[in-house]
Structure formats: C-alpha cells, structure tokens
XYZ file of C-alpha atoms in Angstrom:
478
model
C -217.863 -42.925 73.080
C -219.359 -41.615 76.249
C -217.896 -38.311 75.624
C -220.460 -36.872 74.037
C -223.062 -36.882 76.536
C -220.606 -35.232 79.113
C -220.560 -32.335 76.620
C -224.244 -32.062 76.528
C -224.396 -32.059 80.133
C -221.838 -29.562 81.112
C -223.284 -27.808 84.239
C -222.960 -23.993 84.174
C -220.767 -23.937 87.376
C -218.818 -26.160 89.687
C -219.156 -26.833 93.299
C -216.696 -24.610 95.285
C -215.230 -28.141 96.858
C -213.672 -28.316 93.592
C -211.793 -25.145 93.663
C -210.461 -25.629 97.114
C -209.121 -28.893 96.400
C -207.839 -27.950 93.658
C -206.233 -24.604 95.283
C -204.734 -27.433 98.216
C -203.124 -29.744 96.185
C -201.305 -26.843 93.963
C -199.830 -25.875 97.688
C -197.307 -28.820 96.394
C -196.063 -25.971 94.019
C -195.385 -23.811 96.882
C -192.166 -26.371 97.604
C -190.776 -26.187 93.933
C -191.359 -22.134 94.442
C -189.626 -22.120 97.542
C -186.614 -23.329 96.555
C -186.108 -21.728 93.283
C -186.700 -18.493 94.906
C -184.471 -19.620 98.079
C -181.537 -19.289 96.022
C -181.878 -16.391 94.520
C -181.604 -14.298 97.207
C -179.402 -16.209 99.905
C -176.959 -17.367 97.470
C -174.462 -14.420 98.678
C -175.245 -15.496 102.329
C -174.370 -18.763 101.628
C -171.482 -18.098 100.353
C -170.074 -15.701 102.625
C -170.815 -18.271 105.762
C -169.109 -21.846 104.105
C -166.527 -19.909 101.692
C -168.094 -20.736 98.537
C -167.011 -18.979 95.203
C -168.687 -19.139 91.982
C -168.310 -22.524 91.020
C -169.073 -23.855 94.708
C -172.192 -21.360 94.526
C -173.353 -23.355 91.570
C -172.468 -26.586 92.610
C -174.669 -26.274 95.890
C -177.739 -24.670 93.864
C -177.597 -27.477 91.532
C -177.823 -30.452 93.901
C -181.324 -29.181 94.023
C -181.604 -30.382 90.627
C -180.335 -34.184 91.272
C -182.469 -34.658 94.160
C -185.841 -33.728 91.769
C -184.467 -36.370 89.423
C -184.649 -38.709 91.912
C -187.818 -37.530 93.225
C -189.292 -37.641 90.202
C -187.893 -41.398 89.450
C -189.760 -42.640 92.707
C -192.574 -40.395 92.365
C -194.125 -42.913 89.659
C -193.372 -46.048 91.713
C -195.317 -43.583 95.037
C -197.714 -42.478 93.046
C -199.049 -46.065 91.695
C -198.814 -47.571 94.931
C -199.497 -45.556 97.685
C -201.598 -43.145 95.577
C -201.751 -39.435 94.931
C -202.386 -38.073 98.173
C -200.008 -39.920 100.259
C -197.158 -38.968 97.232
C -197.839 -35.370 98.068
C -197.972 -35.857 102.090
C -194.353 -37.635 101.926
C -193.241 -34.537 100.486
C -194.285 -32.375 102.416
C -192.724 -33.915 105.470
C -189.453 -34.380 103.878
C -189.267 -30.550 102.897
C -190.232 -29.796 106.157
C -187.767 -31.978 107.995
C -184.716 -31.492 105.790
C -185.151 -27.186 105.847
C -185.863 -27.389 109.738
C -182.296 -29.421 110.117
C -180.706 -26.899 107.063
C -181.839 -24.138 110.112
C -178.916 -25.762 112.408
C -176.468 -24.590 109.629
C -174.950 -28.250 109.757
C -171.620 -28.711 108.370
C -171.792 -27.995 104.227
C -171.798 -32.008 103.294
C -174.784 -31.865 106.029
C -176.272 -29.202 104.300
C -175.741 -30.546 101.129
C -177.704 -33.978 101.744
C -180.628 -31.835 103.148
C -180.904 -29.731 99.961
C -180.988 -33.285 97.951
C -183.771 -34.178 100.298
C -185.164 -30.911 99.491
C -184.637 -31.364 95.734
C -186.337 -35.149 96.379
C -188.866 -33.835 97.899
C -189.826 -31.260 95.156
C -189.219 -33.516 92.650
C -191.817 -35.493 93.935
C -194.107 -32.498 93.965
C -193.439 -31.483 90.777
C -194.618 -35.172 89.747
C -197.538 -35.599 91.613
C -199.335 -32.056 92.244
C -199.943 -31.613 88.375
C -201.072 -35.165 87.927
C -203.490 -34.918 90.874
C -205.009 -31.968 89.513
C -205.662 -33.328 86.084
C -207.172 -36.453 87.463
C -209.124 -34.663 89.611
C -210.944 -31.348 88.079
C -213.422 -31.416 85.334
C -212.487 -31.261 81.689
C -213.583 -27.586 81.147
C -211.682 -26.194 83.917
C -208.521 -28.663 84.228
C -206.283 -26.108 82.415
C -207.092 -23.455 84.930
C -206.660 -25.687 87.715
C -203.793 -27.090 86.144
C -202.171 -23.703 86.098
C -202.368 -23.396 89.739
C -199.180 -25.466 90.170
C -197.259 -22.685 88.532
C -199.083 -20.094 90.228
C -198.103 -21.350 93.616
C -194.489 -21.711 92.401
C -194.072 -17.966 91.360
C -196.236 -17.568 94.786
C -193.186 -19.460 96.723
C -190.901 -17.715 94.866
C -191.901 -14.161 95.792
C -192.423 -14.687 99.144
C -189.222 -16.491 99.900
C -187.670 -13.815 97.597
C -188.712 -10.927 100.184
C -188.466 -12.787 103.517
C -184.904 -13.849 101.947
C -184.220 -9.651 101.554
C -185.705 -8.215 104.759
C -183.894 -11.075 106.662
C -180.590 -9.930 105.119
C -180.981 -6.237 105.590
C -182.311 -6.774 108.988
C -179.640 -9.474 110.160
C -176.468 -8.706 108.572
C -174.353 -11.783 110.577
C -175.005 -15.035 108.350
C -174.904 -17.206 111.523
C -178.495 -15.395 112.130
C -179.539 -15.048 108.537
C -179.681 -17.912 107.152
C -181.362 -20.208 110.123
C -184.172 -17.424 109.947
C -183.690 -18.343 106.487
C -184.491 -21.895 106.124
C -186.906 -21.559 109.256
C -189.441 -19.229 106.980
C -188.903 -22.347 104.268
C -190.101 -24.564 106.917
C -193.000 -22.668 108.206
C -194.379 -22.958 104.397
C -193.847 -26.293 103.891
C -195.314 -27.182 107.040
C -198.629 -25.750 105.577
C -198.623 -27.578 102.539
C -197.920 -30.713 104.568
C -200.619 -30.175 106.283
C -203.102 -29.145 103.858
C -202.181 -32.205 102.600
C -204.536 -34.459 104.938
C -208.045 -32.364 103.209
C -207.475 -34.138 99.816
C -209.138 -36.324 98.381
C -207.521 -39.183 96.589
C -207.430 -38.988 92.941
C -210.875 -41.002 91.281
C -208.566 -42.263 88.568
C -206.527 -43.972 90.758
C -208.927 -45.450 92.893
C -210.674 -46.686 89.641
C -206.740 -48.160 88.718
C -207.059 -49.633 91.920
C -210.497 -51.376 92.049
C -211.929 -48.970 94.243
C -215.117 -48.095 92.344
C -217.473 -46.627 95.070
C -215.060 -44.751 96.718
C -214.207 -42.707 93.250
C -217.683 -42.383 93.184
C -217.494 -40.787 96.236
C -215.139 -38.574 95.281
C -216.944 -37.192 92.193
C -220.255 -36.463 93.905
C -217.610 -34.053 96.047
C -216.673 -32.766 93.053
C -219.120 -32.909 89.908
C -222.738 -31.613 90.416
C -225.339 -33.855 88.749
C -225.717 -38.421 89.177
C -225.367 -37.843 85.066
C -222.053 -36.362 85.220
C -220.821 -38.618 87.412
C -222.214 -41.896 85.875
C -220.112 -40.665 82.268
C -216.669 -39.704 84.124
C -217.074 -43.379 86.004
C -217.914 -44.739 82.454
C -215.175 -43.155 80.211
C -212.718 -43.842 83.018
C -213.570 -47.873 83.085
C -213.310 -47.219 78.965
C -209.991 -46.258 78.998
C -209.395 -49.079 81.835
C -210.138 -52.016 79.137
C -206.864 -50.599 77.579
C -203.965 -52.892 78.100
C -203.311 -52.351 82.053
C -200.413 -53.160 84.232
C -197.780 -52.728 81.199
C -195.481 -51.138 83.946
C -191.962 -49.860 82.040
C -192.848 -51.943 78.618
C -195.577 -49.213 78.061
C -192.478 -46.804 76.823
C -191.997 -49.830 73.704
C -195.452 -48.730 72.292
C -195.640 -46.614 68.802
C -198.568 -44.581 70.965
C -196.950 -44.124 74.325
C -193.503 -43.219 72.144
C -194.658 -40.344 70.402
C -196.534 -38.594 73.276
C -193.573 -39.414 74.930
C -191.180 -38.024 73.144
C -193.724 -34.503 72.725
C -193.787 -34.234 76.737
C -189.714 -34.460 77.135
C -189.235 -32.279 74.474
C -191.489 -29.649 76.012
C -189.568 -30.122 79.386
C -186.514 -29.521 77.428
C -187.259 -26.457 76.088
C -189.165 -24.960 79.254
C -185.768 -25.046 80.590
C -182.967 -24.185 77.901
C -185.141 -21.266 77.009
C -183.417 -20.029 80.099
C -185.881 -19.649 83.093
C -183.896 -20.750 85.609
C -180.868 -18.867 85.030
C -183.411 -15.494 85.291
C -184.642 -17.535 88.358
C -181.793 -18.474 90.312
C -179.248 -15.987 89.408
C -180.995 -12.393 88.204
C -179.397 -10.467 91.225
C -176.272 -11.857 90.061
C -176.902 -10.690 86.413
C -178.396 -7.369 87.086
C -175.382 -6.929 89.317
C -173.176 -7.538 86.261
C -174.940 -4.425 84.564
C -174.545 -2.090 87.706
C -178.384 -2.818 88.694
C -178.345 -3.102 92.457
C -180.336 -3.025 95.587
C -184.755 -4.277 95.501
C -184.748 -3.816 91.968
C -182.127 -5.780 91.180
C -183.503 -8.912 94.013
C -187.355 -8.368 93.163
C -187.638 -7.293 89.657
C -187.797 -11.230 88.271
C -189.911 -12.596 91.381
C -192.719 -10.154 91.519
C -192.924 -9.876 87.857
C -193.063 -13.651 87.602
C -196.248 -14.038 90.301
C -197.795 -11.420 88.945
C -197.772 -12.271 85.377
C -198.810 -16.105 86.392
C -201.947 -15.191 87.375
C -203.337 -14.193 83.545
C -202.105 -17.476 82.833
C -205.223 -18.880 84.600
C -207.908 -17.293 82.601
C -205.857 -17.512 78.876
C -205.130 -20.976 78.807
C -208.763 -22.075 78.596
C -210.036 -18.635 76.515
C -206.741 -18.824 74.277
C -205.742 -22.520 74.676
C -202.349 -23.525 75.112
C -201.012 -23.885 71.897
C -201.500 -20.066 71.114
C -199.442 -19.175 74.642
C -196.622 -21.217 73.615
C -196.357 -19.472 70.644
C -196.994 -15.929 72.405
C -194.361 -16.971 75.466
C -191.656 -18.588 72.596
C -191.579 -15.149 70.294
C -191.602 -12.701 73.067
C -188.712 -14.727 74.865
C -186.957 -14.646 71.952
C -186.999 -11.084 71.807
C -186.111 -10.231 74.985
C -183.075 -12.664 75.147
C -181.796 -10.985 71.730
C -182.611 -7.611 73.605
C -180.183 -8.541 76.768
C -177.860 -10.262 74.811
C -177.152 -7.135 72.256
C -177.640 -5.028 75.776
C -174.250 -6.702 77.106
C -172.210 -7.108 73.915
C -172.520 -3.386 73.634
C -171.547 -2.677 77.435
C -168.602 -5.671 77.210
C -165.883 -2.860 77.382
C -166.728 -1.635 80.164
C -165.022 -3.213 83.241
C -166.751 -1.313 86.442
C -170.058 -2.059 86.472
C -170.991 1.079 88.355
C -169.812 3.148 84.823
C -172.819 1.559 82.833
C -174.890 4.359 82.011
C -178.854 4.318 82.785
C -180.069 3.529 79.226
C -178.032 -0.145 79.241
C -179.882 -0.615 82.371
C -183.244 0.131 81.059
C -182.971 -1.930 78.537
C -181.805 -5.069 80.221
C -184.572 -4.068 83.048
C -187.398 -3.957 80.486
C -186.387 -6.905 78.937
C -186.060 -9.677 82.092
C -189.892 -7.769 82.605
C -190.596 -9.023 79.408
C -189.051 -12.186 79.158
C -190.644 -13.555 82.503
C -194.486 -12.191 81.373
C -193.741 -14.440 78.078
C -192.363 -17.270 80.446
C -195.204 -17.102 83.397
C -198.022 -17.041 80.870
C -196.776 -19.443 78.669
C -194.080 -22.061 79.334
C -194.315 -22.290 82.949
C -197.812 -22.946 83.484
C -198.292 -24.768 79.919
C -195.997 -27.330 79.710
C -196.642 -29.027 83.501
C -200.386 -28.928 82.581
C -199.946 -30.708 78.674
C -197.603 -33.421 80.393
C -200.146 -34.209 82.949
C -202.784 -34.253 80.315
C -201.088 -36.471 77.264
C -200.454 -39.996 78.666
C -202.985 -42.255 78.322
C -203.972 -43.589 81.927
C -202.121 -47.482 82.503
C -198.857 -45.354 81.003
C -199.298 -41.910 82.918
C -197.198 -42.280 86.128
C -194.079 -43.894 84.099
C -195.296 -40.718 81.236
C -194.558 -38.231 84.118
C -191.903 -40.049 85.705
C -189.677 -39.192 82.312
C -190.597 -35.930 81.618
C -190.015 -34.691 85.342
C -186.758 -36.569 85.514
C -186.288 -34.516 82.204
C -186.918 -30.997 83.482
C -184.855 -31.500 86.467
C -181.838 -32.965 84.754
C -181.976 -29.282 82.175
C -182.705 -27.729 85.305
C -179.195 -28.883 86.388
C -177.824 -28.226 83.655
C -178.308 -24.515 83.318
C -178.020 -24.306 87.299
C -174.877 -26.008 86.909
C -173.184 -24.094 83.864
C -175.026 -20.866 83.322
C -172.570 -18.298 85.703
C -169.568 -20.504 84.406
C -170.440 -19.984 80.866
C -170.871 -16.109 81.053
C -166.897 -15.864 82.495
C -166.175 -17.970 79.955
C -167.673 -16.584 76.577
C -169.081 -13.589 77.792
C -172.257 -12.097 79.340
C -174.217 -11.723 76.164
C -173.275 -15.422 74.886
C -175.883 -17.390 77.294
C -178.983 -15.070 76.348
C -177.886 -15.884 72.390
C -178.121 -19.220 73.072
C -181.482 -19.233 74.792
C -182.771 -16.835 71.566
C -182.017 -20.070 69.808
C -183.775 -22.552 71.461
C -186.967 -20.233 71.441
C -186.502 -21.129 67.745
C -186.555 -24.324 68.092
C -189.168 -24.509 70.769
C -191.640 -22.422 68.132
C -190.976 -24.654 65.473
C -191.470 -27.652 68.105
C -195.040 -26.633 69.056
C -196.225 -25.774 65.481
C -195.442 -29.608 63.907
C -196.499 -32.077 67.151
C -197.859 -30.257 70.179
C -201.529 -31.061 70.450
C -204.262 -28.381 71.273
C -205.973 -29.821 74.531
C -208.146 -27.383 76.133
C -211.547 -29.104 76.970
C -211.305 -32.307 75.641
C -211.131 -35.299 78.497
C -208.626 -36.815 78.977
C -210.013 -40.105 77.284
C -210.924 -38.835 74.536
C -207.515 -38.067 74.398
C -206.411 -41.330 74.967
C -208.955 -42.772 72.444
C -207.731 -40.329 69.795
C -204.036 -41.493 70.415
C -204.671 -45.388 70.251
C -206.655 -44.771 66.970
C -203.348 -43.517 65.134
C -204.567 -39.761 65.204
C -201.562 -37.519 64.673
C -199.803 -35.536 67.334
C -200.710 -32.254 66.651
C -204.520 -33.266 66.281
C -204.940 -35.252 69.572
C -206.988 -32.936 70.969
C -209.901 -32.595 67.917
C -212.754 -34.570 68.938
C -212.861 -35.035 64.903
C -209.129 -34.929 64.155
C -208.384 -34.425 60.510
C -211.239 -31.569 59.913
C-alpha cells in the first residue's frame, strides 16, 4: 500500500489555502446552526403571532426535521452528480430564498413549506459540508477540519440565539419581530451561499468522475510537496479499482453493512442522548424551574460555541474514541442531575416558589451536559460518518445516516415538551441517562479509532475483514 510513504512524507505544516477552504465549506454548518438556534428563541413569537400552543409549537419546529430527511435523501443523488460544491451552493440559495419569503410572515401553511425548504436545505448541508471536508483536507488534520462543521453550527446557533433576544426586547409587536427575524437568517445564509463559489471541488470526486488533472489541480492548492500529491492521486485510483458504480446494491455487502450499521447507530444516539431538546427548547425548560430572562435564553447557546471550540484541538491529541467516552459519562451525569433536580421540585406548582439551590443545580448541569455534548458527540459523530464508507459506497453511506439523524431529530422535536406534561419533567432527562448507557457500551464494542489514518487505508482495512473496532490500526489485531 501507498500509505506508507505518505507517512514518511508528512510535511511539518499545511498551506493556509487549506485552512480557508476548509473554514468556507464548514460555513454550510452555519445553516444547520441557524435553524436549531432559530427556534429556540422565537418559538414564543411564533406562537403568539399564528396562535400556536404546545403541540402546534412542536409540530412547526419539527417540520424542520422532515425537510433534512429529504435533503439528506437527495443530497447523495446531488452530491454524485453534480458534485460537492454545487450540493453546497443549491443550499445555500434555497435557505436564502425560503427565510427571505418566511420574512413576509406568509400565511402558516406558507410558512410551513418554507421551513421544509429550510429543513431541505440543511439537510443537504448536513450531507455534503462534512463529506467535502473529509475528501478534501489531509489525513493528519481531517478531524480538526472535520470539526469545523460543528463549530459553525454552535456558531449559528449563538448568533441567531442573541439577534433572536435583542430583536424581541427591542420590538415587542411580532408583526416586526419576527420579519427582522428571518431577515438576520437570510443575511447569514446569503454569506455561506456565497462563499460557496471559492471552493474547490472535492479531488475524490473528480477522480470518481474521470477528471484526473483537475484533482491534481486541486491538491497542489492544497498539499505542499509533487510527492504528496503523486501518493493521495495513487491511493485514491487504489481504492477506485474497488467495485465502482454499485449505486444502492452497495448497502447488500457484509463490508458496507457493518460500517453501516456503526454510522446510524452513532446518529441515533447523538440525538436520543437529548441534544436537541437542550437545543430547541432550554428557555422552555429553565422556565419550568423558575429560571428566566438571558440566562435562561443564552445559558445552552453560548456554552455550546464555546465549548466546541476545544473540540478542535482534542479530537486529533485525544482521538475520538476517548471523547465519546468523556461526552457519554458526563451526559449521563448531568441528565441524572436534572432529572433528580425536578422529581424533587415536582410538588411545587408556581414556578416562581423554586428556591435558588434547584436552580443551581439544573443551571450547572445543562453547563455540563452541553461541554460533554460540544466536545464529544456533536463534532465526533459527523466527522466518523464522513470518514467510514469506503469511497464507490460513501454518498449512499451518508445519505442513511443523515436521513437517520434527522428522522431522531424529529422525533425528540416532535415528542419531547409532550412527554414532560405527560410523565413528568424529570421523566425525559431519565430516559436520555439511559441511552448514554447504551451509547458507552456502543462505542466500546464497534466504533473504530480513526484519527490519522487515510481514508483508504481505511477502506483497505474494511475489505480485508478487519473488525469494526480496529479499522483504524494500520496493523489491526496488535
């Protein structure tokens, strides 16, 4: 295998072309970011301007959820054919167009079928922006790179968070609100979109495609010596000789089945370990508990940016197995903590009679549970998926895990306010304690350590038989 000699050559630094593409394409993040944190703090705005109670509340946040589903279905079928780059600048438009015409406060089924298109757009995104960067930087630094994705969401999320909160204590009438609103949503997607046009188009593709000298191209952009070059062009055509054009019977393969199966499990758990219920609907839950006011709408948002950017640097010192692990545990805690939090406040039917120590305690503990989730399961889990799937099976690979997160995504969007009224505030954080179980036990039998091994060796590992867990060993079994 070529591999070895790319080792040997490792250059000491990378060309600062690399970083800014990189730091582009992860703009696609900024869309996903936007619209999680949109909710968050315009949900009561909403509401208050179309009538919307709980249930209606949910319903609308959720349609977010089936339009990334479908994104993410088409996003393969985009991403073979027109490539990666044009996948990421039909995004960009269609977030732009749909939250200028959400701006006209249309009537709510009009408003509805632009937050699909929203949700179609992201879900697109949230496809293509992690696969781009994968294909794109150099082994060594692709989980750092990779994390930007998530970095730009918690980005979006903050600063939609806070425009969201100085627009509503500034403009109190919803009529002015919430087009000021969506307009801030499309000023930020209009950047990404065009941002957009600077990429380059991913090598791997181009090499899918044929186009040999113009992923050649792109690497001298990228990589800094004719050697380094020469063995990404020759591991690449390596893992071409693989069977190619396999389209949807790919997924009948032993090999393609079990990484498979290890990226839609991870998607699974990223979200029923309860993100985006802290996410979506933490004013809304710190407003159960009496919390009110900037704490109560910034607390999650800030915390989450901030604690993303660590992410960056641990994922290639600690790898990503060891955050999982670190994220999983201290989610677990914290969930327990809020959980036993509420059970022991459950008597008490005014909020505003919750005494400060209750409110500490839940406070500390969303603090806690988003540093374990921003380091860990956020960034992680986007960047293993995009790193698994061996290259003729990678845009169907990503098609199914996306469409994965999205539909779990829904689910908790969906059910998560409904199920506290029902069963109690404390019974949804119980149930997310348990899935961190699950999701440690998960990572410690079949999720593969991949920090700086290519992604064809990789792929060379996995169509020799090597086991999950030890995909990423460039000698598995020692």
């Amino acid at each position: 295998m070529a591999h070895a000699g790319l080792v040997g050559a490792k250059s000491s630094g990378y060309k600062t072309i690399v970083y800014v593409i990189c730091s582009v394409a992860a703009l696609g993040g900024l869309l996903f970011g936007l619209d999680q944190g949109f909710i968050a703090n315009s949900l009561e705005t909403i509401q208050r301007h179309y009538q919307l109670g709980v249930q209606g509340g949910e319903h609308y946040s959720s349609i977010l959820a089936t339009g990334g589903i479908v994104g993410a279905l088409l996003a393969g079928l985009f991403a073979r054919f027109l490539g990666r780059k044009r996948s990421l600048l039909v995004a960009g438009f269609i977030f732009t167009a749909a939250s200028a015409l959400s701006a006209l406060l249309p009537p709510l089924p009009v408003l509805s079928a632009c937050r699909f298109a929203l949700g179609f757009g992201v879900g697109v995104a949230s496809f293509v922006v992690p696969l781009f960067l994968s294909e794109t930087a150099p082994a060594p630094i692709r989980g750092s790179m990779g994390t930007l994705f998530q970095l730009m969401i918690t980005i979006g999320i903050f600063l939609i968070s806070l425009t969201n909160v100085l627009i509503a204590r500034t403009f109190m009438n919803p009529v002015t609100s919430l087009p000021l609103m969506f307009l801030t949503i499309t000023l930020f997607a209009a950047l990404m979109f065009l941002g957009g046009f600077v990429l380059p188009e991913s090598p791997r593709w181009l090499m899918l495609k044929g186009r040999r000298e113009e992923a050649v191209a792109v690497l001298r952009r990228t990589l800094n010596t004719q050697h380094e070059i020469d063995v990404e062009i020759e591991e690449i055509e390596q893992a071409l000789h693989g069977p190619q054009g396999a389209g949807a019977v790919i997924v009948m393969r032993g090999y393609f089945i079990k990484v498979l199966m290890v990226g839609v499990l991870l998607q699974v758990f990223q979200q029923l370990v309860g993100i985006n219920m802290m996410i979506y609907y933490s004013p809304t839950i710190f407003g159960y508990a009496g919390i009110k006011g900037l704490l109560a709408t910034m607390t999650v948002p800030t915390v989450n940016m901030l604690f993303t950017f660590p992410a960056i640097r641990l994922v290639e010192k600690w790898g990503r197995k060891k955050l999982l692990y670190v994220g999983a545990i201290t989610m677990l805690v914290t969930m327990i903590a809020a959980g036993v939090t509420f059970q022991a406040v459950g008597s008490v039917s005014n909020p505003a009679m919750i005494g400060g120590t209750p409110k500490a305690v839940l406070l500390a503990s969303a603090i806690l549970y988003i540093f374990g989730f921003a380091v860990s399961w956020g960034p992680v889990v986007w960047l293993v998926c995009s790193e698994i799937f061996p290259l003729e099976g990678r845009e169907i690979g990503m098609t199914i895990t996306t469409m994965v997160n999205w539909t779990f995504a829904g689910l908790v969007m969906a059910n998560a306010l409904s199920f506290m009224q029902a069963h109690g505030n404390a019974s949804i954080f119980y149930v997310f304690a348990g899935f961190c179980v699950l999701a440690v036990a998960f990572v410690a039998l079949f999720v593969p350590e991949t920090k700086g091994i290519t992604l064809e060796e990789m792929e060379f590992n996995l169509k020799n038989g090597v086991r999950l867990r030890e995909l990423g060993n460039r000698e598995p079994g020692r």
